[in-house]
Coordinates of C-alpha atoms in Angstrom, one line a residue:
X1 CA 80.6 139.6 53.3
X2 CA 83.4 140.7 51.2
X3 CA 86.8 140.0 52.7
X4 CA 89.4 142.8 53.3
X5 CA 92.7 143.2 54.9
X6 CA 91.0 144.3 58.0
X7 CA 88.2 141.9 58.2
X8 CA 89.7 138.5 57.2
X9 CA 88.7 136.0 59.8
X10 CA 91.2 134.4 62.1
X11 CA 90.4 130.8 61.1
X12 CA 91.0 130.3 57.3
X13 CA 93.0 132.1 54.7
X14 CA 96.2 133.2 53.6
X15 CA 98.6 136.2 54.0
X16 CA 97.6 139.1 51.8
X17 CA 101.0 139.4 50.2
X18 CA 101.4 135.7 49.3
X19 CA 99.8 133.4 46.8
X20 CA 97.9 130.2 48.3
X21 CA 100.5 127.7 48.8
X22 CA 98.1 125.0 49.6
X23 CA 97.9 123.9 46.0
X24 CA 101.6 122.4 46.4
X25 CA 100.0 119.6 48.3
X26 CA 97.1 118.8 45.7
X27 CA 96.9 114.9 45.1
X28 CA 99.5 114.1 47.8
X29 CA 99.1 112.4 51.3
X30 CA 100.1 114.7 54.0
X31 CA 100.5 113.6 57.8
X32 CA 99.7 116.3 60.4
X33 CA 100.6 115.1 63.9
X34 CA 98.5 116.8 66.5
X35 CA 95.8 117.3 64.0
X36 CA 92.9 117.1 66.3
X37 CA 94.5 120.1 68.3
X38 CA 94.0 123.7 67.8
X39 CA 96.3 124.7 65.1
X40 CA 96.5 121.2 63.7
X41 CA 92.6 121.2 63.0
X42 CA 93.0 124.6 61.0
X43 CA 96.0 123.2 59.0
X44 CA 94.2 120.0 58.0
X45 CA 91.3 122.0 56.7
X46 CA 93.4 124.1 54.6
X47 CA 95.3 121.0 53.2
X48 CA 92.1 119.4 52.4
X49 CA 90.8 122.6 50.8
X50 CA 93.8 122.6 48.5
X51 CA 93.3 118.9 47.4
X52 CA 95.4 116.9 49.6
X53 CA 94.6 113.7 51.4
X54 CA 95.4 114.3 55.0
X55 CA 96.3 111.7 57.7
X56 CA 96.1 112.8 61.4
X57 CA 98.2 111.1 64.1
X58 CA 97.0 112.3 67.6
X59 CA 96.6 110.7 71.0
X60 CA 93.8 112.9 72.0
X61 CA 95.5 114.1 75.3
X62 CA 94.7 117.7 74.6
X63 CA 93.2 117.4 70.9
X64 CA 89.7 116.6 70.5
X65 CA 87.8 114.1 68.1
X66 CA 85.3 116.8 67.2
X67 CA 88.1 119.1 65.9
X68 CA 88.8 116.4 63.3
X69 CA 87.9 117.7 59.7
X70 CA 85.5 115.5 57.5
X71 CA 87.5 113.3 55.3
X72 CA 90.8 113.0 57.3
X73 CA 92.2 109.6 58.0
X74 CA 92.8 109.2 61.8
X75 CA 95.4 107.2 63.7
X76 CA 95.1 107.4 67.3
X77 CA 98.2 107.2 69.2
X78 CA 101.4 108.9 70.3
X79 CA 104.4 110.3 68.6
X80 CA 106.3 108.8 71.4
X81 CA 105.5 105.3 70.0
X82 CA 108.2 104.9 67.3
X83 CA 106.5 102.0 65.5
X84 CA 103.3 103.9 65.2
X85 CA 105.2 107.1 64.1
X86 CA 106.8 105.0 61.3
X87 CA 103.5 103.5 60.1
X88 CA 101.8 106.9 60.1
X89 CA 104.5 108.5 57.8
X90 CA 104.4 105.6 55.3
X91 CA 103.0 106.8 52.0
X92 CA 103.1 110.5 52.8
X93 CA 104.9 113.2 50.9
X94 CA 105.0 115.8 53.5
X95 CA 104.8 115.8 57.4
X96 CA 103.7 118.8 59.7
X97 CA 104.8 117.8 63.2
X98 CA 102.6 119.7 65.7
X99 CA 102.0 117.0 68.4
X100 CA 103.5 118.0 71.6
X101 CA 103.1 119.2 75.2
X102 CA 102.5 122.8 74.6
X103 CA 102.3 124.4 78.0
X104 CA 105.4 126.0 79.7
X105 CA 103.9 125.8 83.1
X106 CA 102.9 122.0 82.6
X107 CA 106.5 121.2 81.3
X108 CA 107.9 122.6 84.5
X109 CA 105.4 120.5 86.6
X110 CA 105.7 117.4 84.3
X111 CA 109.3 117.4 82.9
X112 CA 109.3 113.7 82.2
X113 CA 106.0 114.0 80.2
X114 CA 107.5 116.8 78.2
X115 CA 110.5 114.8 77.4
X116 CA 108.6 112.0 76.1
X117 CA 106.1 114.0 74.1
X118 CA 108.4 116.6 72.7
X119 CA 111.9 115.1 72.5
X120 CA 111.2 111.3 72.0
X121 CA 108.4 112.5 69.8
X122 CA 110.3 114.5 67.4
X123 CA 113.1 112.3 67.2
X124 CA 110.8 109.3 66.1
X125 CA 109.2 111.8 63.5
X126 CA 112.5 112.8 62.2
X127 CA 113.8 109.3 61.8
X128 CA 110.6 108.0 60.4
X129 CA 110.4 110.8 57.9
X130 CA 114.2 110.2 56.9
X131 CA 113.3 106.6 56.2
X132 CA 110.2 107.5 54.1
X133 CA 112.1 110.0 52.0
X134 CA 109.4 112.6 52.5
X135 CA 109.5 115.8 50.3
X136 CA 109.0 118.2 53.1
X137 CA 109.0 118.1 57.1
X138 CA 107.9 121.0 59.2
X139 CA 108.6 121.0 62.7
X140 CA 106.8 123.2 65.3
X141 CA 108.9 125.3 67.6
X142 CA 108.3 128.3 69.8
X143 CA 109.4 131.7 70.7
X144 CA 110.1 130.2 74.1
X145 CA 113.6 129.3 72.7
X146 CA 114.7 132.9 72.9
X147 CA 114.6 132.8 76.7
X148 CA 113.2 135.0 79.5
X149 CA 114.8 138.3 78.4
X150 CA 115.0 138.2 74.6
X151 CA 116.1 140.7 72.2
X152 CA 113.2 142.7 70.7
X153 CA 112.2 142.0 68.1
X154 CA 113.8 138.5 68.4
X155 CA 115.4 137.2 65.4
X156 CA 116.4 133.8 64.2
X157 CA 120.2 134.7 64.5
X158 CA 119.5 135.5 68.2
X159 CA 121.2 133.0 70.6
X160 CA 119.0 130.2 71.9
X161 CA 118.4 130.4 75.7
X162 CA 116.0 128.1 77.3
X163 CA 114.3 128.7 80.7
X164 CA 111.8 125.7 80.7
X165 CA 111.6 122.0 79.7
X166 CA 109.2 123.1 77.0
X167 CA 111.8 125.6 75.6
X168 CA 114.5 122.9 75.8
X169 CA 112.5 120.4 74.0
X170 CA 111.6 122.9 71.2
X171 CA 115.2 123.8 70.8
X172 CA 116.2 120.0 70.8
X173 CA 113.7 119.4 68.0
X174 CA 115.2 122.3 65.9
X175 CA 118.7 120.9 66.2
X176 CA 117.6 117.4 65.3
X177 CA 115.9 118.7 62.2
X178 CA 118.8 120.8 61.3
X179 CA 121.2 118.0 61.6
X180 CA 119.2 115.6 59.5
X181 CA 119.0 118.5 56.9
X182 CA 122.6 119.3 57.0
X183 CA 123.4 115.6 56.6
X184 CA 121.2 115.5 53.5
X185 CA 118.9 113.1 55.1
X186 CA 115.7 115.3 55.4
X187 CA 114.1 118.2 53.7
X188 CA 113.0 119.8 56.9
X189 CA 112.6 123.0 58.6
X190 CA 111.3 124.7 61.9
X191 CA 108.7 127.4 62.4
X192 CA 109.0 129.4 65.7
X193 CA 105.3 130.4 66.8
X194 CA 104.7 133.2 68.9
X195 CA 101.3 133.6 70.5
X196 CA 98.7 131.9 68.2
X197 CA 95.0 132.5 68.8
X198 CA 91.8 131.5 67.1
X199 CA 88.7 129.5 67.0
X200 CA 88.8 125.9 68.6
X201 CA 91.5 126.9 71.1
X202 CA 90.4 125.6 74.5
X203 CA 89.5 128.4 76.7
X204 CA 88.6 126.3 79.8
X205 CA 92.0 124.4 79.8
X206 CA 94.2 125.0 83.0
X207 CA 96.9 126.1 80.8
X208 CA 94.4 128.3 78.3
X209 CA 96.1 131.0 76.2
X210 CA 95.4 134.4 77.1
X211 CA 93.1 135.5 74.3
X212 CA 90.9 132.4 74.3
X213 CA 90.5 132.6 78.2
X214 CA 89.7 136.4 78.1
X215 CA 87.1 136.0 75.3
X216 CA 85.5 133.1 77.5
X217 CA 85.7 135.5 80.5
X218 CA 84.2 138.4 78.7
X219 CA 81.1 136.4 77.2
X220 CA 80.5 134.9 80.6
X221 CA 80.7 138.4 82.5
X222 CA 83.6 137.1 84.4
X223 CA 86.8 138.8 85.5
X224 CA 89.9 138.3 83.3
X225 CA 92.6 136.1 85.1
X226 CA 95.8 138.1 84.4
X227 CA 98.9 136.4 85.4
X228 CA 101.7 139.0 86.7
X229 CA 101.1 142.7 86.3
X230 CA 99.6 142.6 82.9
X231 CA 102.4 144.8 81.5
X232 CA 104.1 142.0 79.9
X233 CA 103.8 142.0 76.1
X234 CA 103.1 139.2 73.4
X235 CA 103.2 139.0 69.7
X236 CA 99.7 137.7 69.1
X237 CA 99.2 136.1 65.7
X238 CA 95.9 134.8 64.3
X239 CA 95.9 131.1 63.3
X240 CA 95.2 131.7 59.7
X241 CA 98.7 133.4 59.4
X242 CA 100.2 130.4 61.1
X243 CA 98.5 127.9 58.9
X244 CA 99.9 130.1 55.7
X245 CA 103.3 130.1 57.1
X246 CA 103.2 126.3 57.6
X247 CA 102.2 125.7 54.1
X248 CA 104.8 128.0 52.7
X249 CA 107.6 126.5 54.6
X250 CA 106.3 123.0 53.7
X251 CA 106.3 123.5 49.9
X252 CA 109.7 125.1 50.1
X253 CA 111.3 122.5 52.4
X254 CA 114.0 121.6 50.0
X255 CA 115.1 125.1 49.5
X256 CA 115.0 126.1 53.3
X257 CA 116.0 122.7 54.8
X258 CA 117.7 123.2 58.2
X259 CA 116.3 126.8 58.7
X260 CA 114.0 128.2 61.5
X261 CA 111.5 130.9 60.8
X262 CA 109.8 133.2 63.2
X263 CA 106.0 133.3 62.8
X264 CA 104.0 136.3 64.2
X265 CA 102.7 139.6 63.3
X266 CA 105.9 141.5 64.3
X267 CA 103.9 143.6 66.9
X268 CA 103.9 143.8 70.6
X269 CA 100.6 144.0 72.8
X270 CA 100.5 144.3 76.3
X271 CA 98.2 141.8 78.5
X272 CA 96.1 144.7 79.8
X273 CA 95.9 146.3 76.3
X274 CA 94.5 142.9 75.2
X275 CA 91.9 142.8 77.9
X276 CA 90.7 146.3 76.7
X277 CA 90.6 145.3 73.2
X278 CA 88.6 142.2 73.9
X279 CA 86.3 144.2 76.1
X280 CA 85.7 146.6 73.2
X281 CA 85.3 143.9 70.7
X282 CA 82.8 142.0 72.8
X283 CA 81.0 145.2 73.9
X284 CA 81.4 143.9 77.6
X285 CA 83.3 145.3 80.5
X286 CA 86.1 143.1 81.8
X287 CA 87.9 143.7 85.1
X288 CA 91.4 142.2 85.3
X289 CA 91.8 139.9 88.2
X290 CA 95.6 139.5 89.1
X291 CA 97.3 136.3 90.0
X292 CA 101.0 135.5 90.7
X293 CA 103.3 135.2 87.5
X294 CA 103.6 131.6 86.3
X295 CA 106.7 129.8 86.4
X296 CA 108.7 130.0 82.9
X297 CA 106.7 132.9 81.6
X298 CA 108.7 135.7 79.9
X299 CA 108.1 139.4 80.4
X300 CA 108.2 140.6 76.7
X301 CA 108.0 138.9 73.4
X302 CA 107.9 140.1 69.7
X303 CA 109.0 138.6 66.5
X304 CA 111.2 140.0 63.7
X305 CA 109.6 138.4 60.5
X306 CA 112.2 139.7 58.2
X307 CA 113.6 136.3 57.3
X308 CA 110.3 134.6 56.6
X309 CA 109.3 137.6 54.5
X310 CA 112.5 137.8 52.7
X311 CA 113.0 134.1 51.8
X312 CA 109.3 133.1 51.4
X313 CA 107.3 136.1 50.8
X314 CA 105.2 135.7 54.0
X315 CA 103.4 139.1 54.6
X316 CA 100.8 138.8 57.4
X317 CA 97.6 140.7 56.3
X318 CA 95.7 140.4 59.6
X319 CA 94.7 143.4 61.7
X320 CA 94.8 142.3 65.5
X321 CA 91.6 143.9 66.6
X322 CA 89.6 142.9 63.5
X323 CA 90.7 139.2 64.1
X324 CA 89.6 139.6 67.8
X325 CA 86.3 140.8 66.8
X326 CA 85.9 137.8 64.4
X327 CA 86.9 135.5 67.2
X328 CA 84.4 137.1 69.5
X329 CA 81.6 136.5 67.0
X330 CA 82.6 133.0 66.4
X331 CA 82.7 132.2 70.0
X332 CA 79.4 133.8 70.6
X333 CA 77.8 131.8 67.9
X334 CA 79.4 128.6 69.2
X335 CA 78.1 129.2 72.8
X336 CA 75.1 131.1 72.0

């Protein structure tokens, strides 16, 4: 099928307004921590397609062995292990750091685990990348750093305000990367991801993201579990756009060292609107099943993407509904 702006799948690809940045990594060895996870598995495939040799460091606590792309070099272990982090970075020109505890509720219930994975982990990776003299380092941050009542749309110049151990750990990571960059020791930057979705996102996890859980519910003819009233809004972004943003930031790491960039579509969709869209895309009737709001969840979230557009030419080409249709088709084929 010919690909268009409205039908581009949410799994692989690049923003319609930007050239393919994966060629910047051709012939280089690149480390992706958390490369067996949802986003990391898409990033590794894009790097391999661009001609890079890819090494993955992942402890498989949430990632899955079957997510590993053929041809990657796999190192099993935790970024909290400083010696292993240093060994994994050795020989790599670029590092994409995605390994982390990624659930806000889990960070609230397991703050020590969050600190080990997200704070000790980023410290180890920054120091290892400094010592290795990598050409580019990209840290995965989150819209959670904007707090419980963020300005809308949220801009990178807004004050950081943390309401969960997860958010605090991501802010800490940004500051560590920024400090190393400003001291001239690291060509590194951070990306603040909003609500990412796409194939290989685990719908059955206790902390499953809304879209993967709703698609799974629709195809199984179950009610959609909604936390809170459903009026809360999010900036849902297909994983292909996130991969393209990672590649752009990494390829330009020296020019944007120390900076942080929002990655989203710049559009707000309510949870109940999302349920309706998935019902239409799956041609299934889905009833919302309401549950108490989860600790640490924000009411509204939307990205300003003016900075990444202006500095790096990032122009999302995805239509949200078309991306949801593609995800429903992919999940139907996988489970069918």
